[in-house]
Coordinates of C-alpha atoms in Angstrom, one line a residue:
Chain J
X1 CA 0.0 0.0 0.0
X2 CA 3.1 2.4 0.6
X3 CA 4.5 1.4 -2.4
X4 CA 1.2 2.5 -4.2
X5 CA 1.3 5.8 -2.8
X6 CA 4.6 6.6 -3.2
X7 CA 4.2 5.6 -6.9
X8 CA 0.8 7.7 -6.8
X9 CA 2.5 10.6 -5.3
X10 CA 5.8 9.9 -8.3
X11 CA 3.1 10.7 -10.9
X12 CA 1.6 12.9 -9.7
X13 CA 5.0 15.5 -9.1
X14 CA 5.9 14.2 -12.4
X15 CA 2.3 16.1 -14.0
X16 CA 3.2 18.7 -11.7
X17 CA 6.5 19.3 -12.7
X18 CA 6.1 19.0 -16.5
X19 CA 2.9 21.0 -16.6
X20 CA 5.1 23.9 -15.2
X21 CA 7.8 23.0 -17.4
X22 CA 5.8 23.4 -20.7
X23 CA 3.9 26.6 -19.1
X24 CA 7.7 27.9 -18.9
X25 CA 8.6 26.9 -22.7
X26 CA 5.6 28.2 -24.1
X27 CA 6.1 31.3 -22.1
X28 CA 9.5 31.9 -22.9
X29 CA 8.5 31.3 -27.0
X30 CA 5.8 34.3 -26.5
X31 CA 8.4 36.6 -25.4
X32 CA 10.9 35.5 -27.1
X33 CA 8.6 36.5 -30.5
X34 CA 8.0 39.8 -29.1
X35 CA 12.0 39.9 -28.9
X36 CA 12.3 39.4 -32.5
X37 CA 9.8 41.7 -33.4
X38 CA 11.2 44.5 -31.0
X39 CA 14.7 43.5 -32.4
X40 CA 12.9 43.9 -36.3
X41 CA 11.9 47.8 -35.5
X42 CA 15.2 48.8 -34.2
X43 CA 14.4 49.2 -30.7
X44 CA 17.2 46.9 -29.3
X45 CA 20.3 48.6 -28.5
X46 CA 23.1 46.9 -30.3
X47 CA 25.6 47.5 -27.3
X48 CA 23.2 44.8 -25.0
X49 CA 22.0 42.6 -28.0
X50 CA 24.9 39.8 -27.6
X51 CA 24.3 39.9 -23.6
X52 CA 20.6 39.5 -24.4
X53 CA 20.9 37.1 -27.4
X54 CA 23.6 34.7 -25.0
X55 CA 21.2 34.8 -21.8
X56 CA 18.0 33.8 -24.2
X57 CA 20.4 31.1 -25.2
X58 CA 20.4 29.4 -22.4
X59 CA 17.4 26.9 -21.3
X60 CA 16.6 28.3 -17.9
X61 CA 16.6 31.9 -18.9
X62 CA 14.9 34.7 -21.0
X63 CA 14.9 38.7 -20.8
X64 CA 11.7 40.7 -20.3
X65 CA 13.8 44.7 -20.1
X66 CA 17.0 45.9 -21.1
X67 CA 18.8 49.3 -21.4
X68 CA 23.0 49.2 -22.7
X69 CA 23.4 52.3 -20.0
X70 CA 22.4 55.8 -21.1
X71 CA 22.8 59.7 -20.5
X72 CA 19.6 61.4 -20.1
X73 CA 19.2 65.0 -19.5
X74 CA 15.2 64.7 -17.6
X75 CA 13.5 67.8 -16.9
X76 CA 11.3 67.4 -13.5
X77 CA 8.9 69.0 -12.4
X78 CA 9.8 68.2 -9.2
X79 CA 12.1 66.1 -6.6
X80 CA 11.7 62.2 -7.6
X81 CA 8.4 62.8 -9.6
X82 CA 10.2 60.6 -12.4
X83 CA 7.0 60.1 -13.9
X84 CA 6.3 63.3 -15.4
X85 CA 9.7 63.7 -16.6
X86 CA 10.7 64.8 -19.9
X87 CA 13.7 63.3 -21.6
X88 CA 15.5 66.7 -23.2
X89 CA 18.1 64.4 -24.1
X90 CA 18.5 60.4 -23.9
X91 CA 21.8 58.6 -25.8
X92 CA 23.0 55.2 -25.3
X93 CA 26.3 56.0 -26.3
X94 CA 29.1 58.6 -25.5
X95 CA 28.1 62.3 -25.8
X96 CA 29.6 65.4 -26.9
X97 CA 29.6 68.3 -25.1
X98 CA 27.5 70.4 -27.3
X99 CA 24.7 68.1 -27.6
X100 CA 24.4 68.2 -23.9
X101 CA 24.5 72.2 -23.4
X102 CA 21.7 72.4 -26.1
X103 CA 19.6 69.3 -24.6
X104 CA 19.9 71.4 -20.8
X105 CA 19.0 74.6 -22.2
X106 CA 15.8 73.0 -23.0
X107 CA 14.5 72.4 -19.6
X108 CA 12.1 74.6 -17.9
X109 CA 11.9 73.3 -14.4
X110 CA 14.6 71.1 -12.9
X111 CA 17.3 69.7 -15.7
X112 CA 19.1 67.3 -14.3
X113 CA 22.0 65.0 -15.4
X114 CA 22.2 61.8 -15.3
X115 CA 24.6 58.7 -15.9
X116 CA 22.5 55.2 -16.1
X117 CA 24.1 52.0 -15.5
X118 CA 23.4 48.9 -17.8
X119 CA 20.3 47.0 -16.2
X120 CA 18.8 43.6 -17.6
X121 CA 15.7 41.9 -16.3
X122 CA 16.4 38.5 -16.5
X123 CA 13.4 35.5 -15.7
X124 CA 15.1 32.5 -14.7
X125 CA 12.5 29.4 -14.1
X126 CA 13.9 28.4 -10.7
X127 CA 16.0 29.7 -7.6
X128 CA 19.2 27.7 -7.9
X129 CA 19.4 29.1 -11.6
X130 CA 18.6 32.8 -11.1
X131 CA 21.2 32.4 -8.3
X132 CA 23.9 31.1 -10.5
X133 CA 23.3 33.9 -12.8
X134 CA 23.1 36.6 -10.1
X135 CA 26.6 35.7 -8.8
X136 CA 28.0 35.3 -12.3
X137 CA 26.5 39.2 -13.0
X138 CA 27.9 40.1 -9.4
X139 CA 31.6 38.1 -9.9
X140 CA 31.6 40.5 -13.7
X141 CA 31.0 43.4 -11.8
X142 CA 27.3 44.4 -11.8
X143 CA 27.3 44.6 -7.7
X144 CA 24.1 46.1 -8.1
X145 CA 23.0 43.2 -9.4
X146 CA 19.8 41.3 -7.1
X147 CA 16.6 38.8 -7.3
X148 CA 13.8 40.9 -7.3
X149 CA 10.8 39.2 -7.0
X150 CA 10.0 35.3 -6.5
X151 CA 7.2 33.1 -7.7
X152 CA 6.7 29.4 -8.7
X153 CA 8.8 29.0 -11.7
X154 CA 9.2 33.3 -12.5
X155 CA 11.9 34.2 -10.5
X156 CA 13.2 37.9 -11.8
X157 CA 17.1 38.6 -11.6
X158 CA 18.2 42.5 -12.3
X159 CA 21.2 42.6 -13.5
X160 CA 22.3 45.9 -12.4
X161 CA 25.5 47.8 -11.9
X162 CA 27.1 51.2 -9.7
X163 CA 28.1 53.4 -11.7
X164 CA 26.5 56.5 -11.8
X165 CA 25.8 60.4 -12.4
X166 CA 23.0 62.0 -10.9
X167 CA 22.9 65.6 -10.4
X168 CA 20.6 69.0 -10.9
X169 CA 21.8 71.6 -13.4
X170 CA 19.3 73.5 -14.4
X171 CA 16.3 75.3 -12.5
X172 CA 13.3 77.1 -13.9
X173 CA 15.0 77.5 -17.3
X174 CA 18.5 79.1 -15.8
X175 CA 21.7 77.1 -16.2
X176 CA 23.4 76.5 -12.2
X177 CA 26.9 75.8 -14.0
X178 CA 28.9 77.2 -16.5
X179 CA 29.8 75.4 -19.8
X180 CA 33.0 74.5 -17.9
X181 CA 31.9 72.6 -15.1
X182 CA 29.3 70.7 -18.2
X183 CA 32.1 69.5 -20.1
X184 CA 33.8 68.2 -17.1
X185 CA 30.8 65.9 -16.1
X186 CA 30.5 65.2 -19.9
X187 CA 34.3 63.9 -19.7
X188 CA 33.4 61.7 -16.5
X189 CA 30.3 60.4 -18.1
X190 CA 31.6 59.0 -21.3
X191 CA 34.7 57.7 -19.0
X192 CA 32.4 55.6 -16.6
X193 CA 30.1 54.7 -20.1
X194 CA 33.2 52.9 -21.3
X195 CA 33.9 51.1 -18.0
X196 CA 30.5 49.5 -17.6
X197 CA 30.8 48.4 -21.5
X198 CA 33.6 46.5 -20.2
X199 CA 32.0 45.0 -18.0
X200 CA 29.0 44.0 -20.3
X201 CA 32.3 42.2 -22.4
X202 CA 33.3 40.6 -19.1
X203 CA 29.5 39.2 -18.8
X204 CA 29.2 37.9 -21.9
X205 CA 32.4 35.9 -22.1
X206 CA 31.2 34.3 -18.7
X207 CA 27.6 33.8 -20.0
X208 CA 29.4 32.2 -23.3
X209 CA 31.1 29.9 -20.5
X210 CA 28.0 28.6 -19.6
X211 CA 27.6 26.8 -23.2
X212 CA 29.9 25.4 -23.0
X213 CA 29.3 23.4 -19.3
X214 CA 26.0 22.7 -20.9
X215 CA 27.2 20.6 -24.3
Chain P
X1 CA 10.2 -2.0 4.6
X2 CA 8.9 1.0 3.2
X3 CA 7.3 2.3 6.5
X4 CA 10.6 1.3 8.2
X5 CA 12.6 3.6 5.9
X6 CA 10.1 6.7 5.8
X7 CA 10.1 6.7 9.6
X8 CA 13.6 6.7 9.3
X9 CA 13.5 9.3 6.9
X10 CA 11.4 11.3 8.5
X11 CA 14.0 11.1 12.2
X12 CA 17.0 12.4 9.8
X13 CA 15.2 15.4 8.1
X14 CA 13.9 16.3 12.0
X15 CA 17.3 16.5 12.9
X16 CA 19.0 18.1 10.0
X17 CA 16.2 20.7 10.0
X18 CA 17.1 20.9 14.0
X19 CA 20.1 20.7 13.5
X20 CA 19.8 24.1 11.0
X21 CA 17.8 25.7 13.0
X22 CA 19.9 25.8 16.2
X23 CA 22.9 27.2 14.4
X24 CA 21.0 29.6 12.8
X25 CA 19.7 30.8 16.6
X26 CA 23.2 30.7 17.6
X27 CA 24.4 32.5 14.8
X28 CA 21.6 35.3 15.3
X29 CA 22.7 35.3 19.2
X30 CA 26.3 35.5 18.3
X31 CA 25.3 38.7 15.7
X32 CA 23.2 40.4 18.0
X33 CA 25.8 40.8 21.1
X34 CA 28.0 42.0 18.8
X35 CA 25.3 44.6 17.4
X36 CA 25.0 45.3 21.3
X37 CA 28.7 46.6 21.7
X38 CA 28.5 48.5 18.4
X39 CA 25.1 50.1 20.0
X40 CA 27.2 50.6 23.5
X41 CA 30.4 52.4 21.6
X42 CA 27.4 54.3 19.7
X43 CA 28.9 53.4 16.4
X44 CA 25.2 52.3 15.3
X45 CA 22.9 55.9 13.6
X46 CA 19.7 56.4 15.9
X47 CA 17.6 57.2 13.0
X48 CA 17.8 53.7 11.5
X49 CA 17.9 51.9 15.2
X50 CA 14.4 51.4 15.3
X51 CA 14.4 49.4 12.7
X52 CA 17.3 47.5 13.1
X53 CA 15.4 46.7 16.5
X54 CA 12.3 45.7 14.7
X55 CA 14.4 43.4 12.1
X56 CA 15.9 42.1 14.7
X57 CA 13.2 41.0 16.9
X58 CA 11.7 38.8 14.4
X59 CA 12.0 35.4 14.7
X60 CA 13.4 34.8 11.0
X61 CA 15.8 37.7 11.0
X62 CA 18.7 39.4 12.4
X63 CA 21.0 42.5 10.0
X64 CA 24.6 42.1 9.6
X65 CA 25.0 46.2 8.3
X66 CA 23.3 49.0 7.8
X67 CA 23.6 53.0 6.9
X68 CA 20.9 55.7 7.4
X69 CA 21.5 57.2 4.5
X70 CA 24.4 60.0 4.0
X71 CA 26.1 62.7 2.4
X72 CA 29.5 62.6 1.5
X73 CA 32.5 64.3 0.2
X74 CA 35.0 61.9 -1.2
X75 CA 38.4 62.7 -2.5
X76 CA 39.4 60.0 -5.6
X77 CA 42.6 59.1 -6.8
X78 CA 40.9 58.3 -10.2
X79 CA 36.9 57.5 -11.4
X80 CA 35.9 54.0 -9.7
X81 CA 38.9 53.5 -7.1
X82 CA 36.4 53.5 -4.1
X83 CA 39.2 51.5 -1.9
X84 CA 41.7 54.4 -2.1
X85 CA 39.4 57.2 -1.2
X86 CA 39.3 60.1 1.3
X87 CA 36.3 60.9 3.0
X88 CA 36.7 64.8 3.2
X89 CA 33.2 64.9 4.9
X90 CA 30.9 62.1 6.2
X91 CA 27.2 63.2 8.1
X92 CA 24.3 60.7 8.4
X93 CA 22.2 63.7 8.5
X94 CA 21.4 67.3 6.6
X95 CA 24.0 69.3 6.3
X96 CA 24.7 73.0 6.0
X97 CA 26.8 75.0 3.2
X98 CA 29.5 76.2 5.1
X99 CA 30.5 72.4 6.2
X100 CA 30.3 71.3 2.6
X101 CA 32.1 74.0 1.3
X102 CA 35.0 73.2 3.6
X103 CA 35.4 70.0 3.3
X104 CA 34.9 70.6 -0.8
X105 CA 38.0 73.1 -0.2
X106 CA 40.1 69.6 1.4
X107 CA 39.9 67.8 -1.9
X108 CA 43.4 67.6 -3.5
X109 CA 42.4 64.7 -6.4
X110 CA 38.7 64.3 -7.4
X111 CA 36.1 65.7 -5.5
X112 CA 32.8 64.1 -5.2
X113 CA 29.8 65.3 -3.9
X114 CA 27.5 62.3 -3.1
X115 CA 24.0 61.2 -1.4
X116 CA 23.4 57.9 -0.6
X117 CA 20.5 56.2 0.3
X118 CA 19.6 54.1 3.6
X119 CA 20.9 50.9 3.3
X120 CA 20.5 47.9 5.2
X121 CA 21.3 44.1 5.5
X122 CA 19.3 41.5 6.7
X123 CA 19.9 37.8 6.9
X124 CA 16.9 35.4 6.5
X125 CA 16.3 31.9 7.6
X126 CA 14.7 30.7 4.2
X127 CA 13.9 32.1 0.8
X128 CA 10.4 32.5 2.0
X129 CA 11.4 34.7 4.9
X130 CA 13.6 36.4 2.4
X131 CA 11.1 37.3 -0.3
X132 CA 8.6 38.6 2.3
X133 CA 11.0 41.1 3.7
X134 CA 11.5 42.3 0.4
X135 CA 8.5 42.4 -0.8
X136 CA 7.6 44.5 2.3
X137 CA 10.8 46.8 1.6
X138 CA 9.5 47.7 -2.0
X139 CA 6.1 48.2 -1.3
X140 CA 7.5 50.9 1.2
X141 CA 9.8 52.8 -1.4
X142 CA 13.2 50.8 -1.2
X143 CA 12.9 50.1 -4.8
X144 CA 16.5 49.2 -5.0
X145 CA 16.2 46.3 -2.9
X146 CA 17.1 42.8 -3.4
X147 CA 18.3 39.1 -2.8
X148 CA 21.7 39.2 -3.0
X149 CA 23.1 35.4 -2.2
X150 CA 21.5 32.5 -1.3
X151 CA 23.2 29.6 1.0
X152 CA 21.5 27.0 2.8
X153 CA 19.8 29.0 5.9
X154 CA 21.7 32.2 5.1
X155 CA 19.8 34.4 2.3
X156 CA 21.0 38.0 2.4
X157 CA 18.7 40.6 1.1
X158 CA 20.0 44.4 0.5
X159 CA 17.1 46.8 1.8
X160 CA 18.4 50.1 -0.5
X161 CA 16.5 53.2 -1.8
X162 CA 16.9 55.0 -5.1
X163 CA 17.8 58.6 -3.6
X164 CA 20.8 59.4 -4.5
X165 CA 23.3 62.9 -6.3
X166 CA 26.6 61.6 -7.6
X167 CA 28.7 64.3 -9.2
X168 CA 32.6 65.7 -9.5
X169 CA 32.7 68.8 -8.0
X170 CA 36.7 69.4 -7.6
X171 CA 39.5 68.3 -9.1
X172 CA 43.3 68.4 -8.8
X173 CA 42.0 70.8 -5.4
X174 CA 40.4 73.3 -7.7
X175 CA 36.7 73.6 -7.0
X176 CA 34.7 73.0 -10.8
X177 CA 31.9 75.2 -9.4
X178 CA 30.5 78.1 -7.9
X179 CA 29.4 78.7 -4.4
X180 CA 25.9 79.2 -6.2
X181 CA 25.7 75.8 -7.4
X182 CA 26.8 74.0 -4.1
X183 CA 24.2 75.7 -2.6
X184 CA 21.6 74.1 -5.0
X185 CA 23.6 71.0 -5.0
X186 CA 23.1 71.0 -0.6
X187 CA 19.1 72.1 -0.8
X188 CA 18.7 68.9 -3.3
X189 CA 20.8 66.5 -1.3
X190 CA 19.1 67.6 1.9
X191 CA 15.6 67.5 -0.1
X192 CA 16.2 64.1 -0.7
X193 CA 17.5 63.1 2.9
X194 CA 13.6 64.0 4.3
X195 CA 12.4 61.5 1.5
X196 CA 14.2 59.0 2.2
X197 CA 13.7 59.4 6.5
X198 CA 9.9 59.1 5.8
X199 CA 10.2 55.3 3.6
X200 CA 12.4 54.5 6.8
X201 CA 9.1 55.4 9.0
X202 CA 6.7 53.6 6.3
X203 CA 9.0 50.5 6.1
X204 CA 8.6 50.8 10.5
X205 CA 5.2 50.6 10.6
X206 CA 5.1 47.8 8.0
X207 CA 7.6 45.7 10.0
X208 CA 5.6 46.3 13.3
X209 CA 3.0 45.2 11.8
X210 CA 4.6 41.7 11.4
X211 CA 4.6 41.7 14.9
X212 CA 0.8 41.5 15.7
X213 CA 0.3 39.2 12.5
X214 CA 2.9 36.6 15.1
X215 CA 0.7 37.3 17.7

């Protein structure tokens, strides 16, 4: 009679576990067809699009978000209201000064500056795999990096990283710094930019590791 | 047979999970007097000590580190060497011009002017525990919070805000800009402090809350 139930009970987590397996695969198909489709109409940055295409790769693993790391100039109209923003100026690529004075004397309210890191949201189908990826991103140098949120077989990894510029330069239309003081955070901008596309080289030769453990 | 070997079964996972959980108590007990002789020396910030306490007093808890939140002046030997900097200034609190402007005038490499947000670690039993208090963390504003390794009874998760000004204000000990704009730059920063005290008091209530729901 033990023996029946244990063979019951085999089954049945068998069903179990293959019903959330092919949920996963079919899930992972539907976004990865909105991938290609996003990727047709030029709206994935080429910078991230080896990362991306390497993590997708993999079987426990796809991405739902990206950004390669960008430069905005955001005009708020007030303290962390980041929702009524307006982008005067958004590059995901080194700037030059110029571009940046004319994006800032565009804003009306509060013009701020800012450096974003790379950031990846990554679905990984259980814990002990969006931990292996977590500490790979962390080991590569994304120590920003961190599971986010945790359900059955949808566990979300951010693949996130520290470097950063964040700081006011405009207020109600008048410039707080002179062209001089622009250039210089210009300069340090495009020299953190290049260090955290290093690191996204550094990721992918890791990631690219991983194919090889798998054939 | 079969009975023989589940009751057996069943006497070895009682005392592994024992077994866990008593070095996890002494672990938490061994933590917590050390917290204790921090809190004596007064090397822990009263505005984030009530919730430490409240962390702490939860069964499936105890934190390992923590900040309030704080302003900095940091003097670089070159963009990303964190090890090898000088604090020029350090306050876990607003802070006035003057005091800014001095320590500002101290920089002899790169000058940075930067706000971080609270910051806290907390080790959890179980990846259930571990998800809750994050969950909990981001509901209340710390939307830079995660899980940032798991081990067997050991899940760390980062409780961290998204407040934050990172910019160059000085280098090679000449100042990049006017008085005018660290002015601005110290009404933002300080701006930003009173947000980030108020998702400390949210996240408090929250985590007392956990207490009656043990009740």
């Amino acid at each position: 009679m033990d023996s029946f139930f244990l063979n019951l009970l085999s089954i049945m987590l068998r069903d179990i576990k293959y019903g959330i397996k092919s949920s996963w695969i079919r899930r992972k198909e539907e976004i990865l067809s909105k991938f290609d489709e996003s990727l047709k109409e030029g709206l994935i940055d080429d910078r991230i699009l080896p990362t991306l295409n390497l993590i997708n790769g993999l079987p426990h693993y796809y991405t739902v978000s990206s950004c390669s790391g960008r430069i905005i100039i955001l005009d708020l109209p007030e303290v962390g209201d980041k929702k009524s923003a307006i982008f005067r100026g958004r590059w995901h690529r080194c700037v030059e000064k110029n571009e940046v004075l004319n994006a800032i004397s565009e804003c009306t309210k509060e013009g701020w500056f800012i450096l974003n890191p790379p950031i990846i949201h990554v679905i990984s189908d259980d814990i002990i795999n969006a931990e292996k990826i977590l500490s790979i991103a962390i080991k590569c140098g994304f120590k920003r990096s961190g599971i986010k949120s945790i359900k059955r077989d949808k566990i979300t990894v951010e693949i996130n990283s520290t470097e950063m510029i964040e700081t006011i330069i405009s207020k109600n239309g008048y410039v707080l710094a002179d062209d001089y003081y622009i250039i210089t955070l210009v300069e340090y901008a495009n020299k953190k930019f290049c260090r955290f596309q290093q690191k996204i080289e550094r990721l992918n030769v890791r990631l690219y590791e991983l194919y090889t453990i798998h054939d």
